[in-house]
Structure formats: structure tokens, C-alpha cells
Amino acid sequence: MNNANPVNSRDQYWALGLSTTAFTLCFAAWTIFSIIGIKIKNELGLSDSQIGLLMATPILTGSVSRLFLGVLTDRFDGRYVFATLMVLSGLSIFGLSLATSYVMMLIAALGIGLAGGSFIVGVAYTSSWFESKRQGLALGIFGAGNVGSSVTNLVAPLMLLVFDWQGTAQIYAVVMIIAGVGFLLLAKPDPGLKQRKAENNSLSQQLAPLADLRVWRFSLYYFFVFGAFVALALWLPRYAMEVYGLTIVQAGLIAALFTIPGSIFRIYGGWLSDKYGARRVMYWTLTSTVIITFILSYPPTRYTVEGIEGPIQFGMTTGPVLFSVLVVILGFFMSLGKAAVFKHIPRYYPKHVGSVGGVVGMIGGLGGFFLPITFGMLNDVVGIWQSCFMLLFFISASALLWMHYAIYKAEIVETSQQIASTDLPELSTPSKFVLTDWRPEDAAFWETTGKRIAKRNLWISIPNLFLAFAVWSVWSILVVKMPQLGFTYSSNQLFWLAALPSLSGATLRVFYSFMVPIFGGRRWTAMSSASLLLPCIWLGFTLQNPDTPYLVMLVLALLCGFGGGNFASSMANISFFYPQKEKGGAMGLNAGLGNLGVSGMQLLGPLVISASLLGPVNSDPLYLVSDTAQATSFWLQNAALIWVPLIIIATLAAWFGMNDIASAKSSFRDQSVIFKRTHTWLMCWLYLGAFGSFIGFAAGFPLLSGKLFPAVDPTKLAFLGPLLGALARPVGGILADKLGGARVTFVVFLAMALGVVGVMQFLPSETSSGSFNGFFATFLVLFIASGIANGSTFRMVPVMFKTLRERALGKENQQQVQQESNRESAAVLGFISAFAAYGGFFIPKAYGTSFELTGGVSAAFTGFLVFYVSCIVLTWWFYSRRNAPLPC
């Protein structure tokens, strides 16, 4: 048991009964759209993708909130958290009943999703009442609250026969609010709370287990057994109606037949996990589900065989009876798997049930969000209803293979050491990948050993960063062609799509800045590169359908921000490998050649979308009809899919070719000292002028050029500016190594201010059509200057933070000075890159806002000029003038 004091069985059963009942109601509310969504679709005339998004939105909130709610439950009494969630979700359901538009319904759906977050609150609260040997059964009983989806599938259709969907929602709302208040009054205090408070674990200690690869493998299992369960609970009613022509009541019954065993037998799965072990139960689960999803994925097919007396025809199809039997069996095995996954967590992480269970639950819940949307898009693109089961077959087979590989490695250890392993060796980084002795400032060590290792890591890091920038900037090409290919988005909406990847990428950089010392550079580089597959593959489907809702495109634009986040961790990682005198050149190469991903996308993008390069992977093209009525084919999805094989190769190269540095390990608390340094914030401002300008100009230039000079095709020239800017970045780093970073930065900001003045001279006006040649030439000056500034400002950071630590610690303590300055400068490099990346959002948005308010773009460039003047003043006063406070 997690608590030190014994708990009597009566209190255990009381807590288990209350939490299970509450979770059942929460789950019923969480899946309410599976039934009333059909009525809403017909009433509003929504498309498949729109109703899929509406069904999935509560799943998104319920999934993402689980991580934070798990941490809150570890810190506070679970009964308060549980009761609050129930009341808030009930109020959101009532708000849904008053909604009159699709957007209002989406907003209400976000609040309803909090009901799904209650799962991890209940897991943490319930597990604290039971000893380890009984936690599997207890959590299985609690998890059986999934049967709430069956309650909705059975009760909601009947309620719709009496009430409209608004009345049904209001009844749900009242029940949730009353139940939330009742839980607060009847539940007893969490018995493990005092012990957790006494241990006083920091947030970083609570989140530390998330660096274990095991947690993410458990998350994949749960993505399937729970995420796919939720997705099918939402999807099956409509699937049964469309494929088999059933009524809504009959379809709801089939969905209930799936969800009831998928919930009730979770109790049995917990008992089996206690008795036989979670490993064995997961084998049963994944093997069976692979077989079932393969059968269900087989579409109705007719075969013709050339017989002796002529063609013989026969067909294969899964009828409604066999389909119902298979989904019942599928739900049964999913229930076993759900229990088995959560049996692992209290066993391996008894003090972190909330945080670890939160992230596993979050990933599982995200499956319930992404999968229904993907099911709808697969229907639109593939045109086969069974495509949803094809996807589930792929996911379950992948989980089975990874699990078998991990267990195989564990059994090798068990056999060789003659021990029963409670840990899996896949978690630990093999010693050959960890550098325990790393002294780049030692000249002899550097020449004999360090330089070779550092170069290898640098040259693997560069292509990973290149691909990250390519994915990050994909929308700069897409938004130019989308209006011509049938995507009916307004100019302001297109500017939002171009700007949102920069917004999410900048935000992710704040977190990515601190990941290398926590996870290790090798592991984080591979993981962050692999994450780029999600937006690329998903875009490969959505870009084939011009009817894809704009909100789906917004989600995908945000996901492309994964590529932007990678820069912060990549630069922080490379900074650890090189000595002080070579950091500028090394980081300039990493960033400069990595930045080429922007120009690579803008050069290759227009080419690959014009040809069917991917053979059978490509679907039908979209057509652009010219003034001569001649249609031109475009495969817009190629702009995303072309990077998929390269991302896989780069991820494997990082995993097997890079290194972690043992001395680079530090906690978030150690790194957070940078927020107290004044110069951290000054460098944020200067780097916003450097990198923020580069990425903002790159993101907005194609669309801006097309609007200002309609006769010019900007996609043919857009790559040139980012190319020159990226190539100039290493030059900036090398010049800064030789002349001083502050001096180079000061001169470059002067050039950027003059460049903005030059651009304004060539803009179209009421009296002039402007000059594209002059506009383009002066923009190239801005790209080159921003590239040089990127290199020179990054060179300033290690110098200034070494000087600051020397002043604080004394020059005689060089080893400590070097260690602390390396740690702080790496964190600062990541953090200022996060701050600067917002330039990629604000610059395109400044264009759009300026057009909307003034009808032109001059106002935006005037703002840029004022900003560059402020950068000139700050650089001169603090860093480059004689007797500056911190010359660098």
C-alpha cells in the first residue's frame, strides 16, 4: 500500500465503490457525443470530418488534462479534485445544450472533456487505499467505470425518443453536478496524502520517471487498448448504421455490446494480472486483437476465378452477426489490456502513480482524440469503411512487436544473471552511448578523443534539425497553393495557418530547452525527430480532401510546431560537446545547415507537389484550372509525405549514432536559475530580432509576395532567402569567434534597419505598382543579415555566462565555472530560441493584421524598423561599447 498506516477493509470498499460510481458517470458524460452527435450532425449538416472533430474534442481535453490532474492528485486530496471535475463538466454539458453554433459546441466540448480527466484522479485516489498485491483487482474494478459509455449507448437513444438532444444533455448535466457534490460530501480523505506531503517531492522529482522509455511503451499499449476503445465507442454506432443499414437504437445496442465487456471484464483483467502477471495478459491481449482487427479490416470483396467451365465468382464479407461477435471479443481483450497496463504502474512507480499514470492515461486518451478524426479522414480519402480497422491492426501489431522485443531482452538478462527481472533493460542507455569522461576544454583530450566524437554528434544532429525545419515550414508552401486547389479559406485564415506552427513551435521550445540535461541528448534527439512523423503522415491524408474542415487544419498546423521545438534542444545539446573557443562555429553549422530545411522545403515543395512521386501511395491529384481551361494536376500531400522516410532514417541514426554526456545531466531546478539573470531576457529580445526575423520572414514571404505582386509566382523564388540566411549563419558564428559577437551583432542590426527601409521603398502603393525585383533584393539583404545575427548572438551567450560565473565564483575555480556556465548557457540558448521563435508567428500575423486594418503592409514594416532600432541601442549599451557592462 502507498500509505504507511493500515486501512480497514470497510473504508477500502467504500472508497472503491464511490470512485467507481463517479467514474462511471464521468465516462458516460465523456462519450455523450457518440449518440447525440448523430442528431447534431443532421441538425447542423456537418461533414464526416466535422462530426469526428466534435466527437473527439472532449477526448482531447480529457487526455491532455490527465498529466496535470495526476500531478495535482499526488499533491492534494483526490476527493476534492474528483468532485471539482464532475461539477465543471456538468456545467459544460449544460452549456452545450444552449449552444447555437458549431464553434460554441466545440468550446463546450472542451469543458466536457474534463470528465475524462477524472480517470487518473480516480486511479491515484483508489490505489492509495489498497496494498500492492490487491491493486490490480481494485484498479480493474475502478476501471470498469468505462461501462459508462455503455450507459450512454443504451440510455441516450431512448432519451432521444422522448426529448430532443438539448433536453438529453440537460439531464446529463444535472446528474453530474449532483454526483459531484455528493462525492465531496461522502468520500473520505486520501490515506496516502500525509505521506506524500511528508516526502515533499518537487515537481521535477514527480516528473523524473517520464524519462524512462518503459513509460512510453506502456503509453503505446494504452493508446491502443484504451484510445482505440474510446474511439470505437464513439465510431461504432455510425459505422453500424452506414455499413449494415441499422437504426440508431440497433447501432447503439451493438456499440453497447462492445463497450460492456470492454468495461466489466476490466475487473477480470485486474485479477488475471495479479495472478498470472501483466506481461502474460498483455501477450494474450495484443495477439488476439491483432487477429481480430485483421479480420475486421478486410473489406467486402468479390473474387473471380477462371474455372474449367468458365469464371467462378464468390465473395467474402463480414456480416452484422459475425461483426457483432468480433467486436464483443475485441472489447473483452481490450478490457484485459487496460487492466494489465495499469497493473504495471503502481508496481514500478509506487510514489509516482499520479504523474506516470497521468502521462500513460494522457497518451491513451489522445488515441481517443486522434483516432475518430483519423477514421473520418480515412473514409474521405480511402473510401473504405473498414479502413479504421486497418489502422487499428497496424497499431496493435506495432505494440505487440515492441513488447516482444522488450521482453526478449529482459529474459536474456534474467537467464544470464539467474534473477527475476522487475525492470526491463530497454530503459537504460547502453554504456557505449554514454560519455562518462568528457573534457572538451582539455586540449589533449580534445585532440585525441573529443573532436572526433563531437563531430560525429554534430553531423548526425544537422540532418535531424534540417528535417525539423522542413516540417516546421511546410505551411509556407501549402497556403500558397491551397486556395487554387479548392480549399476555401480566407486570406486571414491562411495567414493563421502559416503562423500557427511558429506559435506552437515557440511554445514547445520553452520545454524543449530543458529536456537534454533531463533525458540525454541522444535519446531526446531521436524521440523529438520521430514525433515529426505524426503531422507528416496525417497531412498526407488531409491534403487530399479540399473539404477538410479548417479546424482540422489548425490542429495540424499546431502539430507542425514539433519541428520548431527541436531547435532549442538541438542547440543546447551541441553546446555541451564543444570547447568554448569552437562553440560559435559548431553551433553556427548546426543551426545554419539545419535552417536549410526551410529553404529545402521551399525549393523541393513546389517540385514534389507537381508530380506523382510516391507511386501507389499517392491518391488522386487535385486540379488547378487555368484561364485556358487546361487542368494541372497537383499532389499537395507530397509536401509532407516526402519527408517520412528521411525522418525514419534520421531517427535511427540519432538513436544508434549519438551520445549522452553524463556530466550534462541536471534537473529543471538547476537550470531554472537562468530566469533570474537579467541578460537572459536581454538576449531574448536580441535573438527575437535575429532568429525571429529569419523564421518570420521565411514563413510569411511566399504569401506576402503573392498578395503584393499577383503576377509573380513566389514559390519559385521563396527558397532563396532562407537558403542565403541559413548559409550566412555559420559565417556569423565564425566572425563572432574572431571579432566578438557583440560587435558583429551591432553592425548586423544596423544593416537590418536599413534593409527594412529599403523594402518599404519598393512596396505597391496607391500611386505605384511597386517593384518586385527591388522588393526581393532588399528582402534578401534582410535574410542574410538575420542569418549572420543568428550566429553572432548565439556566440555571445556562452561568453557572457562564463564571464558572469567567473565574477561570481572567481577565476581560480575554473572547473566549477566551466560546469555551471555550460549548464546555464545551454539552457539560455534553448530558452532564447524559444522566445525568438514567436517571431515566426508575429511577423505573418503582422502582415495579415496590417492588411486588415490599413489595406497595406507598410504599418507592419514601420513596426519592424522601430524594433530593430531598439536592438541596436541594447546591443551597443550593454555589450559592444567601450566600458560596456558585459563585453562579449
CSV table of C-alpha atoms in Angstrom, one decimal, residues 292-612:
chain,number,residue,atom,x,y,z
A,292,ILE,CA,-9.5,-9.7,-34.8
A,293,THR,CA,-8.6,-6.3,-36.3
A,294,PHE,CA,-7.1,-8.1,-39.3
A,295,ILE,CA,-10.4,-9.9,-39.9
A,296,LEU,CA,-12.5,-6.7,-39.4
A,297,SER,CA,-10.2,-4.7,-41.7
A,298,TYR,CA,-11.0,-7.0,-44.7
A,299,PRO,CA,-13.5,-5.1,-46.9
A,300,PRO,CA,-16.3,-6.9,-48.7
A,301,THR,CA,-14.6,-8.4,-51.7
A,302,ARG,CA,-15.7,-10.3,-54.8
A,303,TYR,CA,-13.4,-12.8,-56.4
A,304,THR,CA,-13.4,-14.2,-60.0
A,305,VAL,CA,-11.6,-17.5,-60.6
A,306,GLU,CA,-11.2,-18.8,-64.2
A,307,GLY,CA,-12.6,-22.3,-63.8
A,308,ILE,CA,-12.7,-25.2,-66.3
A,309,GLU,CA,-16.2,-24.3,-67.5
A,310,GLY,CA,-15.9,-20.6,-67.2
A,311,PRO,CA,-15.5,-17.9,-64.5
A,312,ILE,CA,-16.4,-18.8,-60.9
A,313,GLN,CA,-17.4,-15.9,-58.7
A,314,PHE,CA,-17.6,-15.8,-55.0
A,315,GLY,CA,-17.5,-13.1,-52.3
A,316,MET,CA,-16.2,-12.6,-48.8
A,317,THR,CA,-17.8,-10.3,-46.3
A,318,THR,CA,-18.3,-9.8,-42.6
A,319,GLY,CA,-22.0,-9.8,-41.9
A,320,PRO,CA,-23.7,-8.0,-39.0
A,321,VAL,CA,-23.8,-11.1,-36.8
A,322,LEU,CA,-20.2,-12.0,-37.2
A,323,PHE,CA,-19.2,-8.4,-36.9
A,324,SER,CA,-21.1,-8.1,-33.6
A,325,VAL,CA,-19.4,-11.2,-32.2
A,326,LEU,CA,-16.0,-10.0,-33.2
A,327,VAL,CA,-16.4,-6.6,-31.6
A,328,VAL,CA,-17.6,-8.2,-28.4
A,329,ILE,CA,-14.4,-10.3,-28.3
A,330,LEU,CA,-12.3,-7.3,-29.2
A,331,GLY,CA,-13.9,-5.3,-26.3
A,332,PHE,CA,-13.2,-8.2,-24.0
A,333,PHE,CA,-9.5,-8.4,-24.8
A,334,MET,CA,-9.2,-4.6,-24.7
A,335,SER,CA,-10.6,-4.7,-21.2
A,336,LEU,CA,-7.9,-7.2,-20.1
A,337,GLY,CA,-5.2,-5.0,-21.6
A,338,LYS,CA,-6.4,-1.8,-19.9
A,339,ALA,CA,-6.2,-3.5,-16.5
A,340,ALA,CA,-2.8,-5.0,-17.3
A,341,VAL,CA,-1.3,-1.7,-18.3
A,342,PHE,CA,-2.3,0.0,-15.1
A,343,LYS,CA,-1.2,-3.0,-13.0
A,344,HIS,CA,2.4,-2.1,-14.0
A,345,ILE,CA,2.3,1.5,-12.8
A,346,PRO,CA,1.8,1.1,-9.0
A,347,ARG,CA,4.3,-1.8,-9.1
A,348,TYR,CA,7.1,0.1,-10.9
A,349,TYR,CA,6.3,3.6,-9.8
A,350,PRO,CA,4.6,3.4,-6.3
A,351,LYS,CA,5.5,7.0,-5.5
A,352,HIS,CA,4.6,8.4,-8.9
A,353,VAL,CA,1.3,6.8,-9.7
A,354,GLY,CA,-0.3,10.2,-10.5
A,355,SER,CA,2.4,11.5,-12.8
A,356,VAL,CA,3.2,8.3,-14.6
A,357,GLY,CA,-0.4,7.2,-14.7
A,358,GLY,CA,-1.2,10.7,-15.9
A,359,VAL,CA,1.1,10.5,-18.9
A,360,VAL,CA,0.1,7.0,-19.8
A,361,GLY,CA,-3.6,8.0,-19.5
A,362,MET,CA,-3.0,11.1,-21.5
A,363,ILE,CA,-1.4,9.2,-24.4
A,364,GLY,CA,-4.3,6.7,-24.3
A,365,GLY,CA,-6.8,9.5,-24.2
A,366,LEU,CA,-5.1,11.2,-27.1
A,367,GLY,CA,-5.8,8.0,-29.0
A,368,GLY,CA,-9.4,8.6,-28.4
A,369,PHE,CA,-9.0,12.1,-29.8
A,370,PHE,CA,-6.9,11.4,-32.9
A,371,LEU,CA,-8.4,8.2,-33.9
A,372,PRO,CA,-12.0,9.3,-34.6
A,373,ILE,CA,-10.7,12.2,-36.6
A,374,THR,CA,-8.4,9.9,-38.5
A,375,PHE,CA,-11.3,7.4,-39.1
A,376,GLY,CA,-13.3,10.2,-40.7
A,377,MET,CA,-10.4,11.3,-42.9
A,378,LEU,CA,-9.6,7.8,-43.9
A,379,ASN,CA,-13.2,7.4,-45.0
A,380,ASP,CA,-12.9,10.6,-47.0
A,381,VAL,CA,-9.6,9.7,-48.6
A,382,VAL,CA,-9.5,5.9,-48.9
A,383,GLY,CA,-13.3,5.5,-49.4
A,384,ILE,CA,-13.5,2.2,-47.5
A,385,TRP,CA,-15.4,1.9,-44.2
A,386,GLN,CA,-13.1,-0.9,-43.0
A,387,SER,CA,-10.1,1.5,-43.1
A,388,CYS,CA,-10.5,2.3,-39.4
A,389,PHE,CA,-9.8,-1.4,-38.5
A,390,MET,CA,-6.8,-1.4,-40.9
A,391,LEU,CA,-5.3,1.4,-38.8
A,392,LEU,CA,-6.0,-0.4,-35.6
A,393,PHE,CA,-4.4,-3.6,-36.9
A,394,PHE,CA,-1.2,-1.6,-37.6
A,395,ILE,CA,-1.2,-0.1,-34.1
A,396,SER,CA,-1.8,-3.3,-32.3
A,397,ALA,CA,0.8,-5.2,-34.4
A,398,SER,CA,3.4,-2.4,-33.6
A,399,ALA,CA,2.7,-2.6,-29.9
A,400,LEU,CA,3.0,-6.4,-29.9
A,401,LEU,CA,6.4,-6.3,-31.7
A,402,TRP,CA,7.8,-3.7,-29.4
A,403,MET,CA,6.6,-5.6,-26.3
A,404,HIS,CA,8.0,-8.8,-27.5
A,405,TYR,CA,11.4,-7.2,-28.2
A,406,ALA,CA,11.5,-5.6,-24.7
A,407,ILE,CA,10.5,-8.9,-23.0
A,408,TYR,CA,13.0,-10.8,-25.1
A,409,LYS,CA,15.8,-8.5,-23.9
A,410,ALA,CA,14.6,-8.8,-20.3
A,411,GLU,CA,14.6,-12.6,-20.5
A,412,ILE,CA,18.2,-12.6,-21.7
A,413,VAL,CA,19.2,-10.6,-18.5
A,414,GLU,CA,17.1,-12.9,-16.4
A,415,THR,CA,18.8,-16.0,-17.8
A,416,SER,CA,22.3,-14.7,-17.7
A,417,GLN,CA,22.0,-13.3,-14.1
A,418,GLN,CA,19.6,-16.0,-12.9
A,419,ILE,CA,17.3,-13.4,-11.4
A,420,ALA,CA,13.6,-12.5,-12.0
A,421,SER,CA,13.8,-9.0,-13.6
A,422,THR,CA,11.4,-6.4,-12.3
A,423,ASP,CA,12.8,-3.9,-14.7
A,424,LEU,CA,13.4,-4.1,-18.4
A,425,PRO,CA,16.9,-3.4,-19.8
A,426,GLU,CA,15.5,-1.4,-22.7
A,427,LEU,CA,15.2,1.5,-20.3
A,428,SER,CA,18.8,2.1,-19.6
A,429,THR,CA,21.0,3.7,-22.1
A,430,PRO,CA,23.8,1.3,-23.1
A,431,SER,CA,27.1,2.4,-21.6
A,432,LYS,CA,28.7,2.7,-25.1
A,433,PHE,CA,26.3,5.6,-25.8
A,434,VAL,CA,27.1,7.5,-22.5
A,435,LEU,CA,30.2,9.7,-22.2
A,436,THR,CA,31.3,9.5,-18.6
A,437,ASP,CA,34.6,11.3,-19.2
A,438,TRP,CA,34.0,14.4,-21.2
A,439,ARG,CA,36.6,17.3,-21.0
A,440,PRO,CA,36.4,19.4,-24.2
A,441,GLU,CA,38.4,22.3,-22.6
A,442,ASP,CA,41.4,19.9,-22.0
A,443,ALA,CA,43.4,20.4,-25.2
A,444,ALA,CA,45.0,16.9,-25.2
A,445,PHE,CA,41.7,15.2,-24.6
A,446,TRP,CA,40.0,17.3,-27.3
A,447,GLU,CA,42.6,16.5,-29.9
A,448,THR,CA,42.9,12.8,-29.2
A,449,THR,CA,39.3,11.8,-28.4
A,450,GLY,CA,36.8,14.7,-28.1
A,451,LYS,CA,36.9,16.3,-31.5
A,452,ARG,CA,36.1,13.0,-33.3
A,453,ILE,CA,33.1,12.3,-31.1
A,454,ALA,CA,31.8,15.8,-31.2
A,455,LYS,CA,31.9,15.9,-35.0
A,456,ARG,CA,30.0,12.7,-35.3
A,457,ASN,CA,27.3,14.0,-33.0
A,458,LEU,CA,27.2,17.3,-34.9
A,459,TRP,CA,26.9,15.7,-38.3
A,460,ILE,CA,24.1,13.5,-37.1
A,461,SER,CA,22.4,16.4,-35.4
A,462,ILE,CA,22.4,18.6,-38.5
A,463,PRO,CA,20.1,16.4,-40.8
A,464,ASN,CA,17.7,15.8,-37.9
A,465,LEU,CA,17.5,19.6,-37.4
A,466,PHE,CA,17.2,20.1,-41.2
A,467,LEU,CA,14.1,17.8,-41.3
A,468,ALA,CA,12.6,19.6,-38.2
A,469,PHE,CA,12.8,22.9,-40.0
A,470,ALA,CA,11.4,21.4,-43.2
A,471,VAL,CA,8.3,20.1,-41.4
A,472,TRP,CA,8.0,23.3,-39.4
A,473,SER,CA,7.9,25.4,-42.6
A,474,VAL,CA,5.7,23.2,-44.7
A,475,TRP,CA,2.7,25.5,-44.4
A,476,SER,CA,4.6,28.4,-46.0
A,477,ILE,CA,4.2,26.4,-49.3
A,478,LEU,CA,0.8,24.8,-48.7
A,479,VAL,CA,-1.0,28.1,-48.0
A,480,VAL,CA,0.1,29.5,-51.4
A,481,LYS,CA,-1.4,26.6,-53.4
A,482,MET,CA,-4.4,25.7,-51.3
A,483,PRO,CA,-6.8,28.4,-52.5
A,484,GLN,CA,-6.2,27.5,-56.1
A,485,LEU,CA,-6.9,23.8,-55.4
A,486,GLY,CA,-10.3,24.2,-53.8
A,487,PHE,CA,-9.6,24.9,-50.2
A,488,THR,CA,-12.0,27.7,-49.5
A,489,TYR,CA,-10.1,29.6,-46.7
A,490,SER,CA,-10.0,33.4,-46.3
A,491,SER,CA,-6.7,35.3,-46.5
A,492,ASN,CA,-6.7,35.8,-42.8
A,493,GLN,CA,-7.3,32.1,-42.2
A,494,LEU,CA,-4.3,31.3,-44.5
A,495,PHE,CA,-2.1,33.7,-42.6
A,496,TRP,CA,-3.2,31.9,-39.4
A,497,LEU,CA,-2.1,28.6,-40.9
A,498,ALA,CA,1.2,30.0,-41.9
A,499,ALA,CA,1.7,31.5,-38.4
A,500,LEU,CA,0.5,28.8,-36.0
A,501,PRO,CA,3.4,26.3,-36.5
A,502,SER,CA,5.7,29.1,-35.3
A,503,LEU,CA,3.4,29.8,-32.3
A,504,SER,CA,3.3,26.2,-31.2
A,505,GLY,CA,7.0,25.6,-32.1
A,506,ALA,CA,8.0,28.6,-30.0
A,507,THR,CA,5.9,27.4,-27.0
A,508,LEU,CA,7.4,23.9,-27.3
A,509,ARG,CA,10.9,25.3,-27.3
A,510,VAL,CA,10.4,26.6,-23.8
A,511,PHE,CA,10.0,23.0,-22.7
A,512,TYR,CA,12.5,21.5,-25.1
A,513,SER,CA,15.1,23.9,-23.8
A,514,PHE,CA,15.4,21.9,-20.6
A,515,MET,CA,15.0,18.4,-22.0
A,516,VAL,CA,18.6,17.5,-23.0
A,517,PRO,CA,20.0,17.6,-19.4
A,518,ILE,CA,17.0,15.6,-18.2
A,519,PHE,CA,16.6,12.9,-20.9
A,520,GLY,CA,20.0,13.0,-22.6
A,521,GLY,CA,20.9,14.4,-26.0
A,522,ARG,CA,20.9,11.1,-27.9
A,523,ARG,CA,17.5,9.9,-26.6
A,524,TRP,CA,15.8,13.3,-26.9
A,525,THR,CA,17.1,13.9,-30.5
A,526,ALA,CA,15.7,10.6,-31.6
A,527,MET,CA,12.4,11.0,-29.8
A,528,SER,CA,11.8,14.5,-31.0
A,529,SER,CA,12.7,13.6,-34.6
A,530,ALA,CA,10.3,10.6,-34.5
A,531,SER,CA,7.5,12.9,-33.4
A,532,LEU,CA,7.6,14.7,-36.8
A,533,LEU,CA,6.1,11.6,-38.4
A,534,LEU,CA,2.7,12.4,-36.8
A,535,PRO,CA,2.0,15.7,-38.6
A,536,CYS,CA,3.6,14.5,-41.9
A,537,ILE,CA,1.5,11.3,-42.2
A,538,TRP,CA,-1.6,13.0,-41.1
A,539,LEU,CA,-1.2,15.8,-43.5
A,540,GLY,CA,-0.7,13.2,-46.2
A,541,PHE,CA,-4.4,12.3,-45.8
A,542,THR,CA,-6.0,15.7,-45.1
A,543,LEU,CA,-4.4,17.5,-48.0
A,544,GLN,CA,-6.1,15.1,-50.4
A,545,ASN,CA,-9.5,16.5,-49.5
A,546,PRO,CA,-10.4,20.1,-50.1
A,547,ASP,CA,-13.4,19.7,-47.8
A,548,THR,CA,-11.3,19.1,-44.8
A,549,PRO,CA,-12.6,21.4,-42.0
A,550,TYR,CA,-10.5,24.4,-41.2
A,551,LEU,CA,-10.3,23.4,-37.6
A,552,VAL,CA,-8.6,20.1,-38.5
A,553,MET,CA,-6.0,22.1,-40.5
A,554,LEU,CA,-5.5,24.4,-37.4
A,555,VAL,CA,-4.7,21.3,-35.3
A,556,LEU,CA,-2.2,20.1,-37.9
A,557,ALA,CA,-0.6,23.5,-38.2
A,558,LEU,CA,-0.1,23.4,-34.4
A,559,LEU,CA,1.4,19.8,-34.6
A,560,CYS,CA,3.9,21.0,-37.2
A,561,GLY,CA,5.3,23.1,-34.3
A,562,PHE,CA,7.1,19.9,-33.2
A,563,GLY,CA,9.7,20.8,-35.8
A,564,GLY,CA,10.2,24.2,-34.3
A,565,GLY,CA,10.6,22.9,-30.8
A,566,ASN,CA,13.5,20.6,-31.9
A,567,PHE,CA,15.8,23.6,-32.5
A,568,ALA,CA,16.1,24.5,-28.8
A,569,SER,CA,17.1,21.0,-27.7
A,570,SER,CA,19.4,20.5,-30.6
A,571,MET,CA,21.4,23.7,-30.0
A,572,ALA,CA,21.6,23.0,-26.2
A,573,ASN,CA,22.9,19.5,-26.9
A,574,ILE,CA,25.6,20.6,-29.4
A,575,SER,CA,26.8,23.3,-27.0
A,576,PHE,CA,27.8,20.6,-24.5
A,577,PHE,CA,30.1,18.9,-27.0
A,578,TYR,CA,32.5,21.7,-28.0
A,579,PRO,CA,35.1,23.8,-26.1
A,580,GLN,CA,34.5,27.5,-25.6
A,581,LYS,CA,36.7,28.7,-28.5
A,582,GLU,CA,34.8,26.5,-31.0
A,583,LYS,CA,31.2,26.8,-29.8
A,584,GLY,CA,30.3,29.6,-32.2
A,585,GLY,CA,31.4,27.7,-35.3
A,586,ALA,CA,29.9,24.4,-34.2
A,587,MET,CA,26.5,25.9,-33.2
A,588,GLY,CA,26.6,28.0,-36.4
A,589,LEU,CA,27.0,24.9,-38.5
A,590,ASN,CA,24.3,23.0,-36.6
A,591,ALA,CA,21.8,25.9,-36.8
A,592,GLY,CA,22.8,27.2,-40.2
A,593,LEU,CA,22.7,23.9,-42.1
A,594,GLY,CA,19.7,22.9,-40.0
A,595,ASN,CA,17.9,26.1,-41.0
A,596,LEU,CA,18.4,25.0,-44.6
A,597,GLY,CA,15.4,22.8,-44.0
A,598,VAL,CA,13.3,26.0,-44.6
A,599,SER,CA,14.8,26.6,-48.0
A,600,GLY,CA,14.8,22.9,-48.7
A,601,MET,CA,11.1,22.8,-48.2
A,602,GLN,CA,10.5,25.9,-50.2
A,603,LEU,CA,12.7,24.6,-53.0
A,604,LEU,CA,11.5,21.0,-53.1
A,605,GLY,CA,7.9,21.6,-52.1
A,606,PRO,CA,6.8,23.2,-55.3
A,607,LEU,CA,8.6,20.4,-57.3
A,608,VAL,CA,7.2,17.4,-55.4
A,609,ILE,CA,3.6,18.5,-55.4
A,610,SER,CA,3.7,18.7,-59.2
A,611,ALA,CA,4.4,15.0,-59.7
A,612,SER,CA,3.2,11.6,-58.5
